[in-house]
Coordinates of C-alpha atoms in Angstrom, one line a residue:
M1 CA 58.0 -28.3 103.9
T2 CA 57.9 -30.9 101.2
D3 CA 55.3 -31.5 98.4
A4 CA 54.3 -34.7 100.2
V5 CA 52.7 -32.7 103.0
F6 CA 50.0 -31.4 100.7
V7 CA 47.0 -33.4 99.4
H8 CA 45.4 -32.7 96.1
R9 CA 41.9 -34.0 95.3
T10 CA 41.2 -34.1 91.6
V11 CA 37.9 -32.4 90.8
L12 CA 35.3 -34.2 88.7
L13 CA 37.8 -37.0 88.1
D14 CA 35.5 -39.7 86.8
E15 CA 33.1 -37.3 85.1
A16 CA 35.9 -35.6 83.1
V17 CA 37.6 -38.8 81.9
A18 CA 34.2 -40.3 81.0
A19 CA 33.5 -37.2 79.0
L20 CA 36.5 -37.9 76.8
A21 CA 35.0 -41.3 75.8
I22 CA 38.5 -42.8 75.8
R23 CA 39.6 -45.1 73.0
P24 CA 42.3 -47.6 74.1
D25 CA 44.5 -46.7 71.1
G26 CA 43.8 -43.0 71.1
V27 CA 46.0 -40.0 71.6
Y28 CA 45.0 -37.6 74.4
V29 CA 46.2 -34.4 75.9
D30 CA 45.9 -33.3 79.6
C31 CA 46.6 -29.6 79.4
T32 CA 47.0 -29.2 83.1
F33 CA 48.7 -32.1 84.7
G34 CA 48.7 -30.8 88.3
R35 CA 49.4 -33.8 90.4
G36 CA 48.3 -36.3 87.7
G37 CA 44.8 -37.4 88.9
H38 CA 43.2 -37.1 85.5
S39 CA 46.3 -38.3 83.7
R40 CA 46.6 -41.5 85.7
L41 CA 42.9 -42.4 85.1
I42 CA 43.3 -41.7 81.4
L43 CA 46.4 -43.9 81.3
S44 CA 44.5 -46.7 83.1
Q45 CA 42.0 -46.7 80.2
L46 CA 44.5 -46.6 77.4
G47 CA 45.9 -49.7 75.7
P48 CA 49.6 -50.4 74.8
Q49 CA 49.2 -48.3 71.6
G50 CA 47.5 -45.3 73.4
R51 CA 49.4 -42.1 74.1
L52 CA 48.9 -39.3 76.6
I53 CA 50.7 -35.9 76.4
A54 CA 50.4 -33.5 79.4
F55 CA 51.3 -29.9 79.9
D56 CA 52.2 -28.0 83.1
K57 CA 54.1 -24.9 84.1
D58 CA 54.7 -25.7 87.8
P59 CA 58.2 -27.2 88.4
E60 CA 56.8 -29.3 91.3
A61 CA 54.1 -30.7 89.0
I62 CA 56.8 -31.4 86.4
A63 CA 58.8 -33.4 88.9
V64 CA 55.8 -35.6 89.6
A65 CA 55.0 -36.0 85.9
T66 CA 58.7 -36.8 85.0
A67 CA 58.6 -39.7 87.5
L68 CA 55.4 -40.9 85.8
A69 CA 56.9 -40.6 82.4
A70 CA 59.9 -42.8 83.5
E71 CA 57.4 -45.5 84.6
D72 CA 55.1 -45.3 81.6
A73 CA 56.4 -44.9 78.0
R74 CA 52.9 -44.0 76.8
F75 CA 53.1 -40.7 78.7
T76 CA 55.0 -37.5 77.8
I77 CA 55.2 -34.3 79.9
V78 CA 55.8 -30.9 78.4
H79 CA 57.1 -28.1 80.7
N80 CA 55.2 -25.2 79.2
G81 CA 51.9 -23.5 79.2
F82 CA 49.1 -25.0 77.1
E83 CA 49.1 -21.8 75.0
T84 CA 52.0 -23.6 73.1
F85 CA 49.7 -26.6 72.3
A86 CA 50.2 -26.6 68.5
T87 CA 53.9 -25.9 68.6
E88 CA 54.6 -28.6 71.2
L89 CA 52.5 -31.2 69.5
A90 CA 54.2 -30.5 66.2
A91 CA 57.6 -31.0 67.9
L92 CA 56.4 -34.4 69.2
G93 CA 55.2 -35.3 65.7
V94 CA 51.5 -35.2 66.6
S95 CA 49.0 -33.6 64.2
Q96 CA 45.8 -35.0 65.5
V97 CA 44.4 -36.1 68.9
D98 CA 41.3 -37.9 70.1
G99 CA 40.6 -35.9 73.2
V100 CA 41.8 -32.9 75.3
L101 CA 41.1 -32.3 78.9
M102 CA 41.6 -28.9 80.7
D103 CA 41.3 -28.5 84.4
L104 CA 41.7 -24.8 84.9
G105 CA 41.8 -24.8 88.7
I106 CA 44.8 -23.9 90.8
S107 CA 45.9 -27.1 92.5
S108 CA 45.6 -27.6 96.2
P109 CA 49.4 -27.9 96.8
Q110 CA 49.8 -24.5 95.2
I111 CA 47.3 -23.0 97.5
D112 CA 48.3 -24.9 100.7
D113 CA 52.0 -24.4 100.3
G114 CA 52.3 -20.9 101.7
R115 CA 55.7 -20.4 100.0
R116 CA 54.0 -20.1 96.6
G117 CA 52.3 -16.8 97.6
F118 CA 48.9 -17.7 96.2
S119 CA 47.0 -17.6 99.5
F120 CA 46.3 -14.9 102.0
R121 CA 46.1 -17.6 104.7
F122 CA 49.9 -17.6 105.0
D123 CA 52.5 -15.0 105.4
A124 CA 54.9 -15.6 102.5
P125 CA 56.7 -13.9 99.6
L126 CA 54.2 -12.4 97.2
D127 CA 55.0 -14.6 94.2
M128 CA 51.9 -16.1 92.6
R129 CA 53.7 -17.5 89.5
M130 CA 52.6 -21.0 88.4
D131 CA 56.1 -21.4 86.9
T132 CA 58.6 -20.1 89.4
T133 CA 61.5 -20.4 86.8
R134 CA 60.3 -17.5 84.6
G135 CA 58.3 -14.3 84.6
I136 CA 57.9 -11.5 87.2
T137 CA 56.4 -12.1 90.6
A138 CA 53.3 -10.4 91.9
A139 CA 55.5 -8.2 94.2
E140 CA 57.6 -7.1 91.3
W141 CA 54.6 -6.1 89.2
L142 CA 52.9 -4.3 92.1
A143 CA 56.1 -2.3 92.8
T144 CA 56.3 -0.9 89.2
A145 CA 52.8 -1.0 87.5
A146 CA 50.9 2.2 87.0
E147 CA 48.0 2.8 89.4
A148 CA 45.5 2.7 86.5
D149 CA 46.8 -0.7 85.3
I150 CA 46.6 -2.2 88.8
A151 CA 43.0 -0.9 89.2
E152 CA 42.1 -2.3 85.8
V153 CA 43.5 -5.8 86.6
I154 CA 41.7 -6.0 89.9
K155 CA 38.4 -4.8 88.4
T156 CA 38.5 -7.0 85.3
Y157 CA 39.9 -10.2 86.7
G158 CA 38.6 -10.0 90.2
E159 CA 35.3 -8.2 89.5
E160 CA 36.2 -6.1 92.6
R161 CA 34.1 -3.0 93.1
F162 CA 36.8 -1.3 95.2
A163 CA 39.5 -1.8 92.6
R164 CA 40.5 1.9 92.3
K165 CA 40.7 2.4 96.1
I166 CA 42.8 -0.8 96.5
A167 CA 45.1 0.3 93.6
A168 CA 45.6 3.8 95.1
A169 CA 46.4 2.2 98.5
I170 CA 49.0 -0.1 96.9
V171 CA 50.7 2.9 95.1
A172 CA 50.6 5.0 98.3
Q173 CA 52.1 2.1 100.3
R174 CA 55.0 1.4 97.8
A175 CA 56.0 5.1 98.0
E176 CA 57.0 4.3 101.6
R177 CA 57.9 0.6 101.1
P178 CA 56.8 -1.8 98.4
L179 CA 54.6 -4.7 99.3
E180 CA 56.6 -7.9 99.8
T181 CA 54.4 -10.5 101.4
T182 CA 50.9 -12.0 101.1
R183 CA 49.9 -10.8 104.5
E184 CA 50.9 -7.2 103.8
L185 CA 48.7 -7.2 100.7
A186 CA 45.8 -8.9 102.4
L187 CA 45.8 -6.4 105.3
L188 CA 46.0 -3.5 102.9
V189 CA 43.1 -4.8 100.8
G190 CA 41.1 -5.5 104.0
K191 CA 41.4 -1.8 105.0
N192 CA 40.0 -0.7 101.7
V193 CA 37.1 -3.1 101.0
R194 CA 34.1 -1.6 102.7
T195 CA 31.7 -4.5 102.3
R196 CA 32.4 -8.3 102.2
E197 CA 30.5 -11.3 100.8
P198 CA 29.5 -13.6 103.7
G199 CA 32.2 -16.1 104.4
Q200 CA 34.7 -14.6 102.0
D201 CA 37.9 -12.8 102.9
P202 CA 38.0 -9.3 101.5
A203 CA 41.3 -10.1 99.8
T204 CA 39.8 -13.0 97.8
R205 CA 39.0 -11.1 94.6
T206 CA 42.2 -9.1 94.6
F207 CA 44.4 -12.2 95.0
Q208 CA 42.4 -14.0 92.3
A209 CA 42.8 -11.0 89.9
I210 CA 46.6 -10.6 90.4
R211 CA 47.2 -14.4 90.1
I212 CA 45.2 -14.5 86.8
F213 CA 47.1 -11.5 85.4
I214 CA 50.6 -12.7 86.5
N215 CA 50.0 -16.1 84.8
R216 CA 48.1 -14.8 81.8
E217 CA 45.4 -17.4 82.6
L218 CA 42.6 -16.0 80.5
D219 CA 44.8 -15.1 77.6
E220 CA 46.2 -18.6 77.5
L221 CA 42.7 -20.1 77.5
K222 CA 41.5 -17.9 74.7
A223 CA 44.6 -18.8 72.7
V224 CA 44.4 -22.6 73.1
L225 CA 40.8 -23.3 72.3
P226 CA 41.1 -22.7 68.6
Q227 CA 44.3 -24.8 68.6
V228 CA 42.5 -27.7 70.2
V229 CA 39.6 -27.7 67.7
S230 CA 42.1 -27.7 64.8
H231 CA 43.8 -30.7 66.2
L232 CA 40.8 -32.8 67.3
A233 CA 40.0 -35.9 65.1
I234 CA 36.4 -36.2 64.1
G235 CA 34.5 -37.6 67.1
G236 CA 37.3 -36.3 69.4
R237 CA 36.2 -34.6 72.6
L238 CA 37.2 -31.5 74.5
A239 CA 36.3 -31.3 78.2
V240 CA 37.0 -28.1 80.2
I241 CA 36.6 -27.7 84.0
S242 CA 36.4 -24.0 85.0
F243 CA 36.4 -22.6 88.5
H244 CA 35.1 -19.1 88.1
S245 CA 32.8 -17.2 85.8
L246 CA 35.5 -15.5 83.8
E247 CA 36.9 -18.8 82.6
D248 CA 33.5 -20.4 82.1
R249 CA 32.2 -17.5 80.1
I250 CA 35.1 -17.9 77.7
V251 CA 34.6 -21.6 77.3
K252 CA 30.8 -21.4 77.0
N253 CA 31.0 -18.6 74.4
F254 CA 33.6 -20.4 72.4
I255 CA 31.6 -23.7 72.2
R256 CA 28.4 -21.8 71.4
E257 CA 30.1 -19.8 68.6
A258 CA 32.0 -22.7 67.1
S259 CA 29.0 -25.0 67.1
T260 CA 26.8 -22.5 65.3
T261 CA 26.6 -22.3 61.5
D262 CA 25.9 -19.2 59.5
R263 CA 22.1 -18.6 59.6
L264 CA 20.3 -17.9 56.4
P265 CA 16.9 -16.2 56.2
S266 CA 14.0 -18.6 56.2
W267 CA 13.0 -17.6 52.7
V268 CA 16.3 -18.6 51.1
P269 CA 15.7 -21.7 48.9
V270 CA 18.4 -24.0 50.3
R271 CA 18.2 -27.5 51.7
A272 CA 19.4 -28.3 55.2
A273 CA 21.8 -30.8 53.8
D274 CA 23.5 -28.0 51.8
I275 CA 24.3 -25.9 54.8
A276 CA 27.8 -26.4 56.1
E277 CA 28.1 -28.3 59.4
A278 CA 29.6 -26.5 62.4
P279 CA 33.1 -27.8 63.4
I280 CA 32.0 -28.8 66.9
K281 CA 28.9 -29.6 68.9
A282 CA 28.2 -29.3 72.6
V283 CA 27.8 -32.6 74.4
G284 CA 25.2 -32.7 77.2
K285 CA 24.7 -30.1 79.8
A286 CA 27.2 -28.4 82.1
V287 CA 28.3 -30.8 84.8
R288 CA 28.9 -29.9 88.5
A289 CA 30.3 -31.9 91.4
G290 CA 27.8 -34.0 93.2
E291 CA 27.0 -34.0 96.9
E292 CA 29.4 -36.8 97.8
E293 CA 32.3 -35.1 96.1
L294 CA 31.4 -31.7 97.7
A295 CA 31.3 -33.3 101.1
A296 CA 34.8 -34.7 100.6
N297 CA 36.3 -31.7 98.8
P298 CA 34.5 -28.3 99.4
R299 CA 36.9 -26.7 96.8
A300 CA 34.9 -28.5 94.1
R301 CA 31.8 -26.3 94.7
S302 CA 32.7 -23.8 92.0
A303 CA 33.7 -26.3 89.4
I304 CA 31.8 -26.6 86.2
M305 CA 32.6 -28.8 83.2
R306 CA 31.6 -28.3 79.6
T307 CA 32.2 -30.8 76.8
A308 CA 32.3 -30.5 73.1
E309 CA 32.8 -33.0 70.2
R310 CA 34.5 -32.4 66.9
T311 CA 32.3 -33.0 63.9
A312 CA 33.0 -33.3 60.2
G313 CA 32.4 -29.6 59.7
E314 CA 35.4 -27.5 58.5
W315 CA 37.2 -25.5 61.1
K316 CA 37.9 -22.0 59.6
G317 CA 39.0 -20.3 62.8
A318 CA 42.4 -19.0 63.6
V319 CA 45.0 -21.4 65.1

């Protein structure tokens, strides 16, 4: 199988790029290149002096991005997780940017290519790494992790009620023979999940949880948000597309906290003008895919985008 077999539909394409309010001469960052849908639209709106920097872990995404970089000198690709945002931008001589886009979803080629081990729809090696050049696979972790740690991961990142039972079954199974394929894991989970959500495979939550853990997805998200704010120019925008409640909760809480100033009691004699401005402000309401996009791409149904704008307020958070 080749990457050309798989089709990737970029979620909230027009809405996300519009949220950035692109300036033709601005500097922008696409934290998750994927197959380049958002990046290409951003480039189409940049002038000759504009610049776009993209991040991705996936070697197949990097191959696509490298070809784009060879065609367009305004574009730079970084083969690394976006947790390294500040370090990589410093290496490129960039101290300030005008907008940052983050599409946190796993790409369709990653799901549809059974070889990657992300999906229980295929029988394939249990890998689940975004970056197949580094780190341990899901199979390696499940073969060595403590039962309590496996249960905690499945419960926390998958919000799975039967996490302890699933973890116990995994440990019991590996005593005989460690799990090696996606189908083996899916069948084991199916035997230990007593109730199922309508239309959802019983392995869905467990696969999500292990994937998030193996790739440190939530840790990376928490680490990058302060870095983004510290690098945004005044008026610069941050747009984040999340695909499940754990991600969205982190983004929503970060924007709320960073856009709230210290509150003083009403009786304190101070003018509003004397109160320090928050470093960011939320822009509009959360955006979801419309009916037309959902009809063409059902995978967009869980997508939710939140946007924030950098203000003149001082950023005092950690970087």
